[in-house]
Coordinates of C-alpha atoms in Angstrom, one line a residue:
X1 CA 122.3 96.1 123.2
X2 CA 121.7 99.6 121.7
X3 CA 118.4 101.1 123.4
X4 CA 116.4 103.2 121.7
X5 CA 117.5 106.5 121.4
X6 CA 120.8 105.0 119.7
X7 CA 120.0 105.8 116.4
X8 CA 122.2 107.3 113.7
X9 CA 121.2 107.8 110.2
X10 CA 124.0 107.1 107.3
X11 CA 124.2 105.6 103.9
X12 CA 124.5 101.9 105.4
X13 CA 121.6 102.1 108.4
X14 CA 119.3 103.7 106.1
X15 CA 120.0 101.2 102.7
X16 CA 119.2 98.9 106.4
X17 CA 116.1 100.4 106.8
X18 CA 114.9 100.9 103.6
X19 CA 115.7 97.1 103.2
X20 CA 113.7 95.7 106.3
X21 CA 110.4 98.8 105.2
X22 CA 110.4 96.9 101.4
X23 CA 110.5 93.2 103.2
X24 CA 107.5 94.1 105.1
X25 CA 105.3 95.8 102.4
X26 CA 106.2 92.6 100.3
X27 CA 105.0 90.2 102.5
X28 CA 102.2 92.5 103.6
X29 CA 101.1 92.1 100.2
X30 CA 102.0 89.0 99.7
X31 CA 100.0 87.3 102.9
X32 CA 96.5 89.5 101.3
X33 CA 96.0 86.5 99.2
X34 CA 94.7 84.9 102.4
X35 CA 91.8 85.2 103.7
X36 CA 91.3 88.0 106.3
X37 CA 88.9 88.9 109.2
X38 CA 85.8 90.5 107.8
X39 CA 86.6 94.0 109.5
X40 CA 90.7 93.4 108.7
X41 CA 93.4 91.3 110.2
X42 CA 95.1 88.3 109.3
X43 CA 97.5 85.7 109.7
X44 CA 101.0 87.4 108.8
X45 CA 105.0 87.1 108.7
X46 CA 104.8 90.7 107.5
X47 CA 105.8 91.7 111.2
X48 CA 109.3 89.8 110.7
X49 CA 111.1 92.5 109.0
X50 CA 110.3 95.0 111.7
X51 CA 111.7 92.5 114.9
X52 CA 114.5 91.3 112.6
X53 CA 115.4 95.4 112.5
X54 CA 114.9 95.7 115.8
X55 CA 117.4 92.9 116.9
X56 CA 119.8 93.3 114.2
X57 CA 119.9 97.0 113.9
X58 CA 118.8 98.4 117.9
X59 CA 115.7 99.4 118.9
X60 CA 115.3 102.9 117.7
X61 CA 116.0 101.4 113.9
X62 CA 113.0 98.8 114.6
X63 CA 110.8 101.4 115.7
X64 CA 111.7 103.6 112.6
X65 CA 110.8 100.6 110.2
X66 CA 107.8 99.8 111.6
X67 CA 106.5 103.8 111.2
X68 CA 107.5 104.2 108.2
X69 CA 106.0 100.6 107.1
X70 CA 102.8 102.3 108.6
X71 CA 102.8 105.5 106.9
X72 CA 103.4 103.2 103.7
X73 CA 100.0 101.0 104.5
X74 CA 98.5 104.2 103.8
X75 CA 100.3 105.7 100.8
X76 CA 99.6 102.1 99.0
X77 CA 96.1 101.9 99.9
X78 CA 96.9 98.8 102.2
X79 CA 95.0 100.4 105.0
X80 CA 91.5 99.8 106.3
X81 CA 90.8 102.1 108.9
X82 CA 87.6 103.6 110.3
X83 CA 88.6 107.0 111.8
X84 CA 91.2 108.5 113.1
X85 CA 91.4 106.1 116.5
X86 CA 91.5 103.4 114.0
X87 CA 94.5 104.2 112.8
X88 CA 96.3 105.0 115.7
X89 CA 95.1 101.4 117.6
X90 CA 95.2 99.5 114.4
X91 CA 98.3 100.2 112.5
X92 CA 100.3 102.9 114.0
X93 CA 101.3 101.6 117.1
X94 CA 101.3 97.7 116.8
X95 CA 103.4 98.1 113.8
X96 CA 105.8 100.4 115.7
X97 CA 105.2 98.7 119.1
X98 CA 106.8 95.8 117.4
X99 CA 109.7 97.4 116.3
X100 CA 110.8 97.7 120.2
X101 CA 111.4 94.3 120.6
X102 CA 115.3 94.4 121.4
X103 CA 114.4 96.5 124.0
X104 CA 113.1 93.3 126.2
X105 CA 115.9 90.7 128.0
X106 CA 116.3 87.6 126.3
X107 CA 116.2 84.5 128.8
X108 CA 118.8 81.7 128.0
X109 CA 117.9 78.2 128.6
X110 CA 120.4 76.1 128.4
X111 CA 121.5 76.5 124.8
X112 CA 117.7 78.0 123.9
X113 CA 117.1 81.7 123.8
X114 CA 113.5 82.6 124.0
X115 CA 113.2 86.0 122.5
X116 CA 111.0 87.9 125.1
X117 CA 110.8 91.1 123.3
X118 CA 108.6 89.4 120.4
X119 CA 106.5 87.8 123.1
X120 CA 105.8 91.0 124.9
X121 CA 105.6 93.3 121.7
X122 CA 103.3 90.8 119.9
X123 CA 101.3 90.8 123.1
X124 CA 101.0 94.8 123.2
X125 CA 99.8 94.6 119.6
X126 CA 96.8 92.2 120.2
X127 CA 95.8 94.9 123.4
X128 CA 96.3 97.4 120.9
X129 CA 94.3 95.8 118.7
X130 CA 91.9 94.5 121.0
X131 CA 91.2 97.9 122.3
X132 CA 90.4 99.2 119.1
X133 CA 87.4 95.8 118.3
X134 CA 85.8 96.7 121.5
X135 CA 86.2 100.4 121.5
X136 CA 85.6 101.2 117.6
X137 CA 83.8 97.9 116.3
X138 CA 81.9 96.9 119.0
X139 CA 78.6 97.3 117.5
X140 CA 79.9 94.6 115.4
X141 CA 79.4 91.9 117.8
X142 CA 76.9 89.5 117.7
X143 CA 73.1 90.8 119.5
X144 CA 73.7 90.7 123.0
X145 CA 77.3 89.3 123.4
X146 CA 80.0 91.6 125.0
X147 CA 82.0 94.1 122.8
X148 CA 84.8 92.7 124.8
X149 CA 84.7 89.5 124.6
X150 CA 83.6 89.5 120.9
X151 CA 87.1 91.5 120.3
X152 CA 89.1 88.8 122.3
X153 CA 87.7 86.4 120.2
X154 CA 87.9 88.3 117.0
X155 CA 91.2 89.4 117.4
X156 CA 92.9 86.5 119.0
X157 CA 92.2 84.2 116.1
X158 CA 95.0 86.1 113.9
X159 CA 97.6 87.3 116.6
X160 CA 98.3 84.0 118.1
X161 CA 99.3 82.6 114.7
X162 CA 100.8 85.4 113.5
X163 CA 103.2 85.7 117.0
X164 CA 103.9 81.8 116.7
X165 CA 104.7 82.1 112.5
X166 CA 107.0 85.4 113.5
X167 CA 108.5 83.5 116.6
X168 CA 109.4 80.4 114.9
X169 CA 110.6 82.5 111.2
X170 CA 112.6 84.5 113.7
X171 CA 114.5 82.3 115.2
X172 CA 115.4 80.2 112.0
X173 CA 116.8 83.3 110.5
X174 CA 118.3 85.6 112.7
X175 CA 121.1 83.2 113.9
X176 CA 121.9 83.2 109.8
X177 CA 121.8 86.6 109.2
X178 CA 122.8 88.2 112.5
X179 CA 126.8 87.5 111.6
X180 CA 126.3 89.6 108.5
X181 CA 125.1 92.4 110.2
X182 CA 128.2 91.9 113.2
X183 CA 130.5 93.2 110.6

């Protein structure tokens, strides 16, 4: 597995890269027809592109797609973001944090794999994320309820789905597309 430092720009990685950036603005746009949180988040395969990089291309190439898919958010207006902290905790590093997700072991059961590195990745989003609802929207929270536990709450309603809708469009497409990229 190539770690993350591994990373060597040419005409095929970046065509890669640019590839797996314009997959995740598309289904970032495409998943805004749903319904959102009131103060953002929301159900999403838009993270896919970024582990599919990761896997297929190494780590460092993941972690490239998902900052430049950040720095994108903003140039397209896709962003909502209250401050500077905001968009550290709420775009730049789950989107890059996600890209790392080659980094982690896979564990083979059997003839399952189960795909740690989205588990743990999608994980240290929702803390990410988390960390932002309790620190930066806090006040949001219902009178007298806990800025923490009103973030838990908030934010665990779209990272579970999202993980499980990445997770499962994962592992129906990368054994399909992972020969292609072998060559």
């Amino acid at each position: 597995m190539k770690n993350l430092f591994d990373v060597k720009l040419n005409t095929k990685t970046i065509s890669y890269l640019s590839m797996f950036v314009a997959l995740q603005i598309v289904l970032e746009l495409v998943f805004n027809i749903f319904p959102s949180q009131p103060e953002g988040g929301n159900v999403s395969m838009d993270l896919l592109p970024i582990i599919l990089a990761s896997y297929l291309l190494g780590s460092g190439y993941g972690l490239i797609v998902g900052f430049v898919s950040c720095l994108l958010h903003f140039a397209l207006g896709l962003a909502t973001f209250y401050g500077p902290w905001s968009v550290i905790l709420d775009y730049l590093v789950p989107l890059s944090i996600v890209g790392i997700s080659a980094l982690f072991k896979n564990i083979k059961i059997g003839k399952i794999v189960i795909y740690t590195g989205i588990i743990v990745t999608m994980i240290l989003k929702f803390i990410s994320h988390y960390l932002s609802g309790a620190w930066l929207f806090g006040a949001y929270a219902p009178e007298g309820m806990n800025p923490w536990i009103y973030s838990f709450g908030y934010n665990i309603v779209y990272c579970l789905p999202t993980l499980i809708l990445c997770y499962v469009g994962f592992v129906y497409i990368y054994p399909r597309i992972s020969k292609i990229f072998q060559k």
